[in-house]
Short mmCIF file of C-alpha atoms in Angstrom, two decimals:
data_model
loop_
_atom_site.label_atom_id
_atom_site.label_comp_id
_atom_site.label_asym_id
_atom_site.label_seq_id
_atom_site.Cartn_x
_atom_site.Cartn_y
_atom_site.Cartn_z
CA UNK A 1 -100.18 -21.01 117.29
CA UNK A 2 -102.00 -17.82 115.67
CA UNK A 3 -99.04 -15.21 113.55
CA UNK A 4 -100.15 -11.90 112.13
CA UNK A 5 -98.63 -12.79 108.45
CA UNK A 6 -96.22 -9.97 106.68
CA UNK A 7 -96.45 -10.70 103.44
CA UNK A 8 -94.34 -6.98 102.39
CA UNK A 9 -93.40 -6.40 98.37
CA UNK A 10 -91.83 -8.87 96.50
CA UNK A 11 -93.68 -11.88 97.38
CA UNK A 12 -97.24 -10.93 96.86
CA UNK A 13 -96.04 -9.06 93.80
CA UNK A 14 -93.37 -10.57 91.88
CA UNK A 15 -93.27 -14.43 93.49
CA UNK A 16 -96.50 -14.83 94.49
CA UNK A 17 -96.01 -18.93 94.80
CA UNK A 18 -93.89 -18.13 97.70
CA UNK A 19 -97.25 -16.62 99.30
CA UNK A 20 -99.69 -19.36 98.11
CA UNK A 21 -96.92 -22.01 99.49
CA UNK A 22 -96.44 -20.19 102.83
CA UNK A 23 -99.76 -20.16 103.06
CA UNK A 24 -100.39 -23.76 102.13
CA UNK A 25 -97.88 -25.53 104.28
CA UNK A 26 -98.17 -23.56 107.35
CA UNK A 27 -100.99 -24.30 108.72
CA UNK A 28 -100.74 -28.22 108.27
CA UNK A 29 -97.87 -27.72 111.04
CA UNK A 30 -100.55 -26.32 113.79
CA UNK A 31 -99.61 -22.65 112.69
CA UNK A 32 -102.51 -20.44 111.77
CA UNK A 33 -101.87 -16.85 109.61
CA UNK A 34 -103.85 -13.88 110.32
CA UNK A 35 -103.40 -11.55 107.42
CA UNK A 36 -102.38 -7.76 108.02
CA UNK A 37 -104.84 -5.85 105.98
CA UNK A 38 -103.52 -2.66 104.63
CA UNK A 39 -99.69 -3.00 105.41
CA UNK A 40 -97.02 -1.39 103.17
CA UNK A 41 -93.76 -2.11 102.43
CA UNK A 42 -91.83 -2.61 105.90
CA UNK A 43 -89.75 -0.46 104.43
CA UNK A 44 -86.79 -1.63 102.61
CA UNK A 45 -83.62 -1.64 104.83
CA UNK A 46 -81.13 -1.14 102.26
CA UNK A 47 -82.90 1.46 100.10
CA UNK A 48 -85.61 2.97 102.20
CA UNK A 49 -83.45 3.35 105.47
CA UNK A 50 -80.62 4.75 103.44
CA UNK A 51 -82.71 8.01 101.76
CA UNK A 52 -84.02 8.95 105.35
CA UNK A 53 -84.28 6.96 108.49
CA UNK A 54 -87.15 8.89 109.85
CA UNK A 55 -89.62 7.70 106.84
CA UNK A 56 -88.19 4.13 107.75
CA UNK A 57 -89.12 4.32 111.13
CA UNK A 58 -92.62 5.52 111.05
CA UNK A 59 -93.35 3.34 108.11
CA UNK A 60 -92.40 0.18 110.28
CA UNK A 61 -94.11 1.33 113.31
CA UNK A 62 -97.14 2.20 111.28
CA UNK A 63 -96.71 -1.84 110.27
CA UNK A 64 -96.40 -2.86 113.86
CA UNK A 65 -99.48 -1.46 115.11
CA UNK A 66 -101.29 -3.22 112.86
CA UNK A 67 -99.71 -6.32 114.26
CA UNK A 68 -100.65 -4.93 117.83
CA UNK A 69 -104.22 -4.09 116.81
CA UNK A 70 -104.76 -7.90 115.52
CA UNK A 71 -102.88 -8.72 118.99
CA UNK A 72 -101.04 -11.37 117.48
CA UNK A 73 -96.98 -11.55 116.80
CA UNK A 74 -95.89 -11.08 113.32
CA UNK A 75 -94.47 -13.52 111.20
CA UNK A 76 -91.90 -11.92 108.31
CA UNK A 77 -90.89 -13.82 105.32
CA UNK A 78 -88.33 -11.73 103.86
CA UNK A 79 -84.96 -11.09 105.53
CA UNK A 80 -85.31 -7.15 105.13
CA UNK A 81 -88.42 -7.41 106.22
CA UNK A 82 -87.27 -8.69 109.26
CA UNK A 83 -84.50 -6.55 109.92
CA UNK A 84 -86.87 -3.12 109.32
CA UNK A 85 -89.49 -4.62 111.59
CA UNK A 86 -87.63 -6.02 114.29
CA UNK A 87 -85.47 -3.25 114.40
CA UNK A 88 -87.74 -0.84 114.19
CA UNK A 89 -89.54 -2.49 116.73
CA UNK A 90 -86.57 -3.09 119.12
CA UNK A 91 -85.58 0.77 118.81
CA UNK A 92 -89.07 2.35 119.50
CA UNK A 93 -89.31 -0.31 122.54
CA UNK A 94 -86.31 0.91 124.12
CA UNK A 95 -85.72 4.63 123.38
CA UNK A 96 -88.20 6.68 124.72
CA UNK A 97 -87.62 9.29 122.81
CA UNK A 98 -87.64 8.20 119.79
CA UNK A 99 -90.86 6.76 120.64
CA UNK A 100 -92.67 9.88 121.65
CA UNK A 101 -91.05 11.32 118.35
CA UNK A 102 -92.46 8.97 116.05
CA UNK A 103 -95.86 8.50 117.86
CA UNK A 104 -96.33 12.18 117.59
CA UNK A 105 -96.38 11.27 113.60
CA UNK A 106 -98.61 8.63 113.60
CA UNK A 107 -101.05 10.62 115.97
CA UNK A 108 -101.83 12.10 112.58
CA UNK A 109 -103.28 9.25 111.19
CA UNK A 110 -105.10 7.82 114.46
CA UNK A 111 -102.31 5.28 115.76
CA UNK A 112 -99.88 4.54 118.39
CA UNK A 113 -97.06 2.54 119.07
CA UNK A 114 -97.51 0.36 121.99
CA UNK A 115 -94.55 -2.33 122.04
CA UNK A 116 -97.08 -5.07 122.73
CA UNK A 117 -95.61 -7.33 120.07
CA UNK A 118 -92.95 -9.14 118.82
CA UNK A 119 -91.51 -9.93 114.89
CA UNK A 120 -90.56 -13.16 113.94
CA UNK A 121 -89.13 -14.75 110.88
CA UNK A 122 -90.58 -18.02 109.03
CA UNK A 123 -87.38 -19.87 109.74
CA UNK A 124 -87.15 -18.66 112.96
CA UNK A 125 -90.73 -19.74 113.63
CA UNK A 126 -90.17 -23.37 111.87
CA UNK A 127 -86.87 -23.98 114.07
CA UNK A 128 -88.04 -22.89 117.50
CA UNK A 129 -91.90 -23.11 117.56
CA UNK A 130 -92.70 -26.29 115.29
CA UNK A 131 -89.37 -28.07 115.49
CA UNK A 132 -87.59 -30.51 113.32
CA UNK A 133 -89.18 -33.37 114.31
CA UNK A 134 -93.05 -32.08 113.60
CA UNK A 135 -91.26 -31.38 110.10
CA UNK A 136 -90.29 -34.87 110.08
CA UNK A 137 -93.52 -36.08 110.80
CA UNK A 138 -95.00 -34.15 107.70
CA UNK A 139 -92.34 -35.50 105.02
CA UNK A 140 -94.66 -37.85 102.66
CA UNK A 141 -91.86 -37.23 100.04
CA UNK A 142 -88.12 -37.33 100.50
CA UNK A 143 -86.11 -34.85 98.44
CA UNK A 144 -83.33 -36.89 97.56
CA UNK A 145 -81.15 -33.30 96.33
CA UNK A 146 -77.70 -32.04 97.09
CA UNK A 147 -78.96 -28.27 98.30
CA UNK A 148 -76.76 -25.05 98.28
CA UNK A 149 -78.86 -23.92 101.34
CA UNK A 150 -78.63 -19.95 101.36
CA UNK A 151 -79.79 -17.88 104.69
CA UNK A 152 -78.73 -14.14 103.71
CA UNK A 153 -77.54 -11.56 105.45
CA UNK A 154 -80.25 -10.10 107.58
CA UNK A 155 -82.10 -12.94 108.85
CA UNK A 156 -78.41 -13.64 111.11
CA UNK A 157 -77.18 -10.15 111.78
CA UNK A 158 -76.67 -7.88 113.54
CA UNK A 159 -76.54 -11.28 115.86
CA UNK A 160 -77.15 -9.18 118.76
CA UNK A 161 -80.61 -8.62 118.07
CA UNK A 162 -81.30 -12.04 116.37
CA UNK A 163 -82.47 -15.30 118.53
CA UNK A 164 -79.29 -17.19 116.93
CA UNK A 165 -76.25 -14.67 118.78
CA UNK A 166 -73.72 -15.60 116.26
CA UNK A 167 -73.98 -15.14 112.47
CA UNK A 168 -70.66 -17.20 112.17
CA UNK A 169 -71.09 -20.98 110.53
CA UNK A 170 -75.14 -21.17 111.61
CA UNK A 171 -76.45 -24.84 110.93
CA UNK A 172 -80.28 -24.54 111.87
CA UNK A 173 -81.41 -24.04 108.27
CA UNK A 174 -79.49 -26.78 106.86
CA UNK A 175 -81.22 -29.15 109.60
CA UNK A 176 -84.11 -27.93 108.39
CA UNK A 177 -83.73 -28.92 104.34
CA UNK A 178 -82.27 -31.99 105.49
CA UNK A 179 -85.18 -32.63 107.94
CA UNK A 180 -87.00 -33.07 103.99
CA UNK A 181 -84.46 -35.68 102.78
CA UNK A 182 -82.09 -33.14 100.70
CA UNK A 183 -78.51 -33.08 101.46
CA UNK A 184 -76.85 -29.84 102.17
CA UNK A 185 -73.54 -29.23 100.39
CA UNK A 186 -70.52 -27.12 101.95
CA UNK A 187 -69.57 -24.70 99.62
CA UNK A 188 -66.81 -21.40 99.68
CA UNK A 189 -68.61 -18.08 101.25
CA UNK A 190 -71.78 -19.90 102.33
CA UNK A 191 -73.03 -16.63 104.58
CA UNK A 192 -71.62 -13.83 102.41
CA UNK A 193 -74.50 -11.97 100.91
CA UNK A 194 -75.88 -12.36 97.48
CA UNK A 195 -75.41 -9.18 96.51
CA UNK A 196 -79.20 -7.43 96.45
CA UNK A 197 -79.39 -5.81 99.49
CA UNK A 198 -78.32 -2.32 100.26
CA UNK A 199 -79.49 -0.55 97.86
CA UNK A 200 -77.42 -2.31 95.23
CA UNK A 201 -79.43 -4.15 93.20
CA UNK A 202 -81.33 -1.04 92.26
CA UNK A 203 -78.53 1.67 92.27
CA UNK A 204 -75.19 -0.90 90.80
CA UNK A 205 -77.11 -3.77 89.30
CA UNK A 206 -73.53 -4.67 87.55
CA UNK A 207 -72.01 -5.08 91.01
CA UNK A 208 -74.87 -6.78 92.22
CA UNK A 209 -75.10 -9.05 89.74
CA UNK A 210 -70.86 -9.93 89.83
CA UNK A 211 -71.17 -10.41 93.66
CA UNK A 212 -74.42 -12.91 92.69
CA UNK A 213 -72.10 -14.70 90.11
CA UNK A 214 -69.13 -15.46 93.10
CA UNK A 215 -71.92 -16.89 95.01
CA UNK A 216 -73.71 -19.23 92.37
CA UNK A 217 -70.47 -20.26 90.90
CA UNK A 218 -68.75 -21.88 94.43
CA UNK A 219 -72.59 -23.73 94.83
CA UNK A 220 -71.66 -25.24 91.10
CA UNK A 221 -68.45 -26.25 91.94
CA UNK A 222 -70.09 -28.24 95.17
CA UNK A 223 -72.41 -29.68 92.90
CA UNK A 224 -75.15 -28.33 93.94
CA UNK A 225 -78.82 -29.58 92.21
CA UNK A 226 -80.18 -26.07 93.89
CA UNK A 227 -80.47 -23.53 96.21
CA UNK A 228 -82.75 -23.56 98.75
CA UNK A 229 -83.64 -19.86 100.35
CA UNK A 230 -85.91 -17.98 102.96
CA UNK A 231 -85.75 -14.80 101.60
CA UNK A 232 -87.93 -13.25 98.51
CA UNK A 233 -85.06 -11.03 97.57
CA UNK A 234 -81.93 -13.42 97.65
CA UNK A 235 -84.77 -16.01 95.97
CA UNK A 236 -85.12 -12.99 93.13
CA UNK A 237 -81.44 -12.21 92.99
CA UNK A 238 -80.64 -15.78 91.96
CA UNK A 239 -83.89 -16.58 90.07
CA UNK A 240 -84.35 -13.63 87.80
CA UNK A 241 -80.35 -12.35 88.43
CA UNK A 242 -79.08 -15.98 87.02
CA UNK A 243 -80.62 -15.22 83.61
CA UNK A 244 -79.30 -11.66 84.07
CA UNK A 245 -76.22 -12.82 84.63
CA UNK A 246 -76.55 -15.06 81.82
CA UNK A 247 -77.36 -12.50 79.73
CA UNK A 248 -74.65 -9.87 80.48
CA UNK A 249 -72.14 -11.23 81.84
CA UNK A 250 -72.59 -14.94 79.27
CA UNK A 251 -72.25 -17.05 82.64
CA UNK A 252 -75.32 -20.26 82.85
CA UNK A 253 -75.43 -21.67 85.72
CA UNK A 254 -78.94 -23.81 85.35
CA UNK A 255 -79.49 -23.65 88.93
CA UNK A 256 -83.25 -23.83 90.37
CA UNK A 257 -83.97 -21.47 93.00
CA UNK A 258 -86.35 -22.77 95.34
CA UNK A 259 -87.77 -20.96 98.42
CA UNK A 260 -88.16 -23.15 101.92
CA UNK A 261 -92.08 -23.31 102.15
CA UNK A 262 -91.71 -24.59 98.44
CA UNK A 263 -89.85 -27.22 99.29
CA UNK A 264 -91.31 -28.03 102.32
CA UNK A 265 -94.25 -28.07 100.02
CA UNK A 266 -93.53 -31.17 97.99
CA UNK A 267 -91.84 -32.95 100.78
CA UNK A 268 -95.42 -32.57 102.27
CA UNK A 269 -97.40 -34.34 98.30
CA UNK A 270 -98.30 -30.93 97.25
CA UNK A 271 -97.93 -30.35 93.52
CA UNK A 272 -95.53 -28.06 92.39
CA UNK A 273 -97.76 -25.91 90.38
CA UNK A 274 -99.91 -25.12 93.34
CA UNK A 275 -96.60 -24.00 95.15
CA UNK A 276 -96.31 -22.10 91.81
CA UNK A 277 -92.16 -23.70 91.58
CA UNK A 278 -92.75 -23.54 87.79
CA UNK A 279 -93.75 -19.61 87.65
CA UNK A 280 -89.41 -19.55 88.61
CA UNK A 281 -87.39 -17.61 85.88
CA UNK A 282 -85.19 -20.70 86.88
CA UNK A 283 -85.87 -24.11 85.50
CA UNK A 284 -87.07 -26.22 88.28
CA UNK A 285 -88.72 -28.81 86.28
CA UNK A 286 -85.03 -30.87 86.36
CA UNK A 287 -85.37 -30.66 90.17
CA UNK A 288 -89.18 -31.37 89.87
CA UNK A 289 -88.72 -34.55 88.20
CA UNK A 290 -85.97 -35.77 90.27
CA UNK A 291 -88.45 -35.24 93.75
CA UNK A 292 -90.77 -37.40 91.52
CA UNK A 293 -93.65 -34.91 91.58
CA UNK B 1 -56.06 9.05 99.65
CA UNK B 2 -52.66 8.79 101.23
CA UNK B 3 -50.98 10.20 98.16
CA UNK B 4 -53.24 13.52 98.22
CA UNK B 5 -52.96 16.79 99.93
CA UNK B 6 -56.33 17.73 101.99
CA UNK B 7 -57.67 21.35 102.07
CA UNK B 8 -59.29 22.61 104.59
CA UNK B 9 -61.90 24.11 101.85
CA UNK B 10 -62.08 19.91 101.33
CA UNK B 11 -63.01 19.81 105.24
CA UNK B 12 -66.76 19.93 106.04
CA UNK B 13 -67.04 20.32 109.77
CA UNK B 14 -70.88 19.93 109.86
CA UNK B 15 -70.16 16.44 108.70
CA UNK B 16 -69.16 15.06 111.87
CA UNK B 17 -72.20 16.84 113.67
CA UNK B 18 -74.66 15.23 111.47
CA UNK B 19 -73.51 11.56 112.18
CA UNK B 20 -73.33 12.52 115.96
CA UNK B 21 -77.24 13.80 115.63
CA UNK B 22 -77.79 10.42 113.96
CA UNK B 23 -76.35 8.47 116.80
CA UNK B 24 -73.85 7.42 115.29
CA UNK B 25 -70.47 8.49 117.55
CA UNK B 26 -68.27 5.64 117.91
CA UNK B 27 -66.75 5.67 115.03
CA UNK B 28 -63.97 7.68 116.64
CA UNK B 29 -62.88 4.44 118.12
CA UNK B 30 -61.97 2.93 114.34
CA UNK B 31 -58.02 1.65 114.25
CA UNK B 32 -57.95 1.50 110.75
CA UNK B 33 -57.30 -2.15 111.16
CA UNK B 34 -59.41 -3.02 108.04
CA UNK B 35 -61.39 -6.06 109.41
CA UNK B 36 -64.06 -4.11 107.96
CA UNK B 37 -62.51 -4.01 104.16
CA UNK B 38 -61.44 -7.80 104.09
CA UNK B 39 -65.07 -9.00 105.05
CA UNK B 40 -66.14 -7.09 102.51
CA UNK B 41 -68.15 -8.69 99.37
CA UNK B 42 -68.99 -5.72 97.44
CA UNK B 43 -64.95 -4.70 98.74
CA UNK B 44 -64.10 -7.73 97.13
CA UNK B 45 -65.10 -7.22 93.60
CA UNK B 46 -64.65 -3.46 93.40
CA UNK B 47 -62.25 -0.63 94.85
CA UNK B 48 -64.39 0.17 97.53
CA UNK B 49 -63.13 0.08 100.76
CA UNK B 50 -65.69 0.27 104.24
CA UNK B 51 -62.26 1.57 106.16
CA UNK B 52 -61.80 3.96 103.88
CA UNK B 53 -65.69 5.85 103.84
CA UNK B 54 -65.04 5.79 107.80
CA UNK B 55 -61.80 7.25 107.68
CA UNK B 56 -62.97 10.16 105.01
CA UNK B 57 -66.01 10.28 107.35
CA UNK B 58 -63.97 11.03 110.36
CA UNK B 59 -61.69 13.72 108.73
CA UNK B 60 -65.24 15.51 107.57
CA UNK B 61 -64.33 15.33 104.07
CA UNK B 62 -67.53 15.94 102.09
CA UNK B 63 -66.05 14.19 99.09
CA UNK B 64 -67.36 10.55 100.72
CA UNK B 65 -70.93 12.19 100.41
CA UNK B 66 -70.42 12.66 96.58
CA UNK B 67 -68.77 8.91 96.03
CA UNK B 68 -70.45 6.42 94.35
CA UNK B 69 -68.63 3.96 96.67
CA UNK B 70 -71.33 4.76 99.62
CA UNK B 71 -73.72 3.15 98.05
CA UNK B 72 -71.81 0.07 97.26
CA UNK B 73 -71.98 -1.48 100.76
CA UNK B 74 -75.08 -3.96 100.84
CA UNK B 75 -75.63 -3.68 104.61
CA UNK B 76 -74.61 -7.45 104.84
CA UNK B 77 -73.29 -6.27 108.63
CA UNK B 78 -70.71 -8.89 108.22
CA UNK B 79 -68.08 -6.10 109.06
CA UNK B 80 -70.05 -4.85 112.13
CA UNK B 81 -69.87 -8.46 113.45
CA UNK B 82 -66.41 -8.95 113.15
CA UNK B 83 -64.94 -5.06 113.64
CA UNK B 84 -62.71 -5.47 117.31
CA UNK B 85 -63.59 -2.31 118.18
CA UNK B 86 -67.47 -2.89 117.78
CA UNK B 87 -67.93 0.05 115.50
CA UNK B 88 -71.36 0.25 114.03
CA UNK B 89 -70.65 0.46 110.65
CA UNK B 90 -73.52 -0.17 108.78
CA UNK B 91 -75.64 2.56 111.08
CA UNK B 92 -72.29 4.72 110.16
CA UNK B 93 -73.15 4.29 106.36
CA UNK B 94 -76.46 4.69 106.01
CA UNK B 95 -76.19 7.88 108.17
CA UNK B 96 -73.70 9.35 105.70
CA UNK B 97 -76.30 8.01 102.94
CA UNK B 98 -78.65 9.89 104.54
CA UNK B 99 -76.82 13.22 104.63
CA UNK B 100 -75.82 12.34 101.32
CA UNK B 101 -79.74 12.45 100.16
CA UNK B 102 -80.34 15.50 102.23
CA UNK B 103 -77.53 17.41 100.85
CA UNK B 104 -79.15 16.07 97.08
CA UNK B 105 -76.64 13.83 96.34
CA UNK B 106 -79.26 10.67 95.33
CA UNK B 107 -79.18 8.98 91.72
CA UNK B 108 -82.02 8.57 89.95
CA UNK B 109 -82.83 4.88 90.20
CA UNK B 110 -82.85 5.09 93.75
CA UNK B 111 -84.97 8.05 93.33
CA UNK B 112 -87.57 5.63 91.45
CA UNK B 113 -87.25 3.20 93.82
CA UNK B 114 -88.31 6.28 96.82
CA UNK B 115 -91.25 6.92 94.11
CA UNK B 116 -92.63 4.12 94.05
CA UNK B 117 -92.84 3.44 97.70
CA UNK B 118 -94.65 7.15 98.11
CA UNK B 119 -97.20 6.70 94.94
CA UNK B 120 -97.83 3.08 95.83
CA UNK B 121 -96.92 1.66 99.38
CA UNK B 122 -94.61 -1.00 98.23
CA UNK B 123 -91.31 -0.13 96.64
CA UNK B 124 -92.24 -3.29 94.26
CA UNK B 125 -95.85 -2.89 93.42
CA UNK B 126 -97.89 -4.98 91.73
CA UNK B 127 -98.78 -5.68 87.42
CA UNK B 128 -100.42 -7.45 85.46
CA UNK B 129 -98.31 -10.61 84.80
CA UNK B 130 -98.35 -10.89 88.63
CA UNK B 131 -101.92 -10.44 89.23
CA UNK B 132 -102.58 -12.99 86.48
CA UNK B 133 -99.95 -15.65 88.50
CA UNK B 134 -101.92 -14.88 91.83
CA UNK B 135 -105.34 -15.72 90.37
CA UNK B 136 -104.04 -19.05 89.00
CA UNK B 137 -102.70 -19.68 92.36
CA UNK B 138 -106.23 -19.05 93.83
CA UNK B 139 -104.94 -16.37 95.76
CA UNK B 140 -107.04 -13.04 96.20
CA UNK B 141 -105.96 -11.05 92.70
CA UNK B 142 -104.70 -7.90 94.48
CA UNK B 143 -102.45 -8.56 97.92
CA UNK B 144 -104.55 -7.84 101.11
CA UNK B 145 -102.03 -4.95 102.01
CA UNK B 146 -101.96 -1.38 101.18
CA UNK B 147 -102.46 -2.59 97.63
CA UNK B 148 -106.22 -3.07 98.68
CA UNK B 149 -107.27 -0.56 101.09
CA UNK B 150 -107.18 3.39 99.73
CA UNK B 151 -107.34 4.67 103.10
CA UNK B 152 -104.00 2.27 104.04
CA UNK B 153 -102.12 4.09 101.12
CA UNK B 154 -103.86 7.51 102.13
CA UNK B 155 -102.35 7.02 105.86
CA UNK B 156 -99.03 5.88 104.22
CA UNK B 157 -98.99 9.25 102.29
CA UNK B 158 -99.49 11.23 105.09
CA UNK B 159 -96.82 9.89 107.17
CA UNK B 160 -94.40 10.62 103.53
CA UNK B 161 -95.49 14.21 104.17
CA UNK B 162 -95.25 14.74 107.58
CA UNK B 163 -91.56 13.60 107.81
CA UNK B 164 -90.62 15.47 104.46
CA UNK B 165 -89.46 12.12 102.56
CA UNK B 166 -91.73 13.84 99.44
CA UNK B 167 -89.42 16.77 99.77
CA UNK B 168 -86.02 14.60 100.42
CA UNK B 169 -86.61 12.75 97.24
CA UNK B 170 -88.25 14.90 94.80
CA UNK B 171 -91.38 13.66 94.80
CA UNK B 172 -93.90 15.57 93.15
CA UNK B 173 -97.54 15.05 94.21
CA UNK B 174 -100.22 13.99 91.63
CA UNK B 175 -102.19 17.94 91.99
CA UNK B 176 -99.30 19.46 92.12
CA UNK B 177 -97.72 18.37 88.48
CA UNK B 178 -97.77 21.01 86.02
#
């Protein structure tokens, strides 16, 4: 299958081994990624939305018609990226109104929002279209790891508009790690959010940061080796926020943070520095060695 | 709040009006049962209280556009799930955020953060240490979005001006600084 790739802000510009694993381990599982040349920042749910909706919306659907000019549906691999383009795509499909509205905008700049298209996230992608087994099948290394598996907040909810329904005790990502030999711990407030979205990372980092701390500290006490994430921004609110938190609030938690594709990466014999694991703030060389890379 | 004697000077009628342009009406269902509050995790950690913004919302007090505590929800929708009354919170929220910008109530990080999106396209651009880690990946040096096409960032621009986000967030324009 051919997916119009999103690659939106903080992958391409703060983890780029995120992108060049994405890229990497994709298409060895049949799917093919058509870059989107000249998209922006989706924009950010939490900070974006909040300052003015109608910026938010025009800014996605601007996004989306680049989508619907390649023809192909979009793959997201950030959880607010999904939530501001599927959203944004749900809303201008079904309100007519708001459709004219915002199409009246981007008249100005020679576009149009058709609603030919549909947004995607990796996991969802990996889960429904490829399948566990095909992930199986591409395991030439077992990750023998006891995982805090994280999904954030956006990628489940709202459920209504996501293909799972029900944000409530969700299992399909765990499969998925474990589908690459790791073992996925249980731990205390598994889908509670890690504390970057909303506009809080940027506006309260202290409360940010505390709400991170609850989170890494009940994977620690499950004995967790690392967490494994689909999301650039949890990924960056563990990574960089665990030596933040280290830092100012004297807490170490010597976790690795690991992103799926990454992992997926050297369950498949890539090495971990073309996966880019080691250009983590984290430490992932511990994990590294125990993979036997 | 229950200790304090309202005003009516403390009532902002307009406030109600606003949320009910943005679609967002049904919060005149809310209980008050506080599912909302208890599913909380930035509620958990600090005195805010989602029940509580609703509540001041409701009563148009124009105080809950001034808080602090409006910005300490992380739209983790967790309460929107679970609310028995299937209140859209979150929507509610960043509706009274927005108001809250409009009326000029925005601090100045988030301010940056606006900035950034307008002058660059992302609201994370790129640097130097990054651009370095993308070459030694073998991946293109600058991202193949906006990043890399001036007529992507010019279209981005115009659609900042044409819905007055500039204006909303003080940006000023590059020709225009004094």
């Amino acid at each position: 299958m051919k997916l119009a790739l999103y690659l939106g802000c903080i992958i391409p510009n703060r983890y780029p081994g995120i992108e060049a694993a994405t890229r990497k381990v994709l298409p060895k599982l049949g799917v093919e990624l058509i870059d989107m040349k000249g998209a922006s920042c989706c924009p950010a749910p939490g900070v974006i939305r909040s300052f003015g909706r109608k910026i938010w919306l025009v800014t996605a659907a601007r996004n989306l018609t680049i989508g619907e000019q390649i023809g192909l549906d979009i793959v997201t691999l950030c959880n607010g990226c999904y939530s501001s383009l599927k959203e944004a795509n749900h809303v201008l499909k079904i309100d007519n109104k708001e459709r004219e509205e915002i199409n009246a905008i981007l008249a100005e700049i020679d576009r149009n929002f058709k609603g030919s298209i549909e947004v995607k996230h990796l996991a969802e992608v990996l889960y429904f279209d490829v399948g566990i087994e095909a992930i199986k099948k591409v395991v030439k290394r077992q990750i023998p790891v006891r995982a805090a598996v994280f999904y954030g907040c956006h990628l489940l909810k709202p459920s209504e508009l996501r293909p799972w329904k029900s944000a409530e005790k969700p299992t399909f990502l765990d499969a998925m790690v474990e589908a690459l030999g790791a073992k996925s711990v249980t731990y205390r407030d598994k889908t509670m959010c890690c504390g970057a979205g909303g506009a809080l990372r940027s506006g309260f980092p202290e409360v940010s940061l505390a709400i991170a701390q609850e989170r890494l500290k009940a994977m620690k006490e499950a004995g967790a080796e690392c967490i494994v994430n689909v999301c650039p921004f949890c990924h960056l609110q563990f990574d960089l926020g665990q030596h933040q938190i280290t830092q100012k609030l004297g807490e170490n938690f010597n976790m690795p943070v690991i992103y799926y594709t990454q992992l997926l990466g050297l369950a498949m014999g890539f090495d971990p520095e073309e996966l880019g694991i080691y250009m983590n703030v984290t430490d992932c060389k511990k994990l590294t060695e125990k993979i036997g890379t | 709040m229950s200790q304090e004697i309202i005003a009516l000077k403390d009532i902002n009628e307009k406030l109600l009006k606003e949320l009910n342009i943005a679609g967002v009406t049904n919060i005149v269902f809310c209980i008050q049962c506080g599912t909302c509050s208890a599913s909380c995790p930035s509620g958990r950690i600090t005195a805010f209280r989602t029940r509580q913004i609703l509540r001041k919302a409701l009563m148009g007090l124009s105080e809950v556009l001034k808080s602090d505590d409006l910005w300490l929800c992380t739209t983790c929708y967790t309460c929107l799930e679970r609310c028995p009354r299937k209140i859209e919170t979150v929507p509610a929220i960043v509706a009274l955020r927005n108001v809250a910008v409009e009326n000029g109530y925005i601090n100045q990080r988030h301010r940056e953060v606006a900035h950034m999106f307008i002058r660059y396209g992302h609201a994370v651009p790129i640097n130097s240490e990054n651009i370095k880690k993308r070459e030694s990946l073998g991946l293109p040096a600058v991202p193949p979005t906006v990043h890399s096409f001036k007529q992507a960032l010019e279209e981005l621009q115009t659609l900042v001006k044409k819905s007055e986000f500039d204006k909303k967030v003080n940006f000023v324009w590059e020709g225009d600084r004094k």
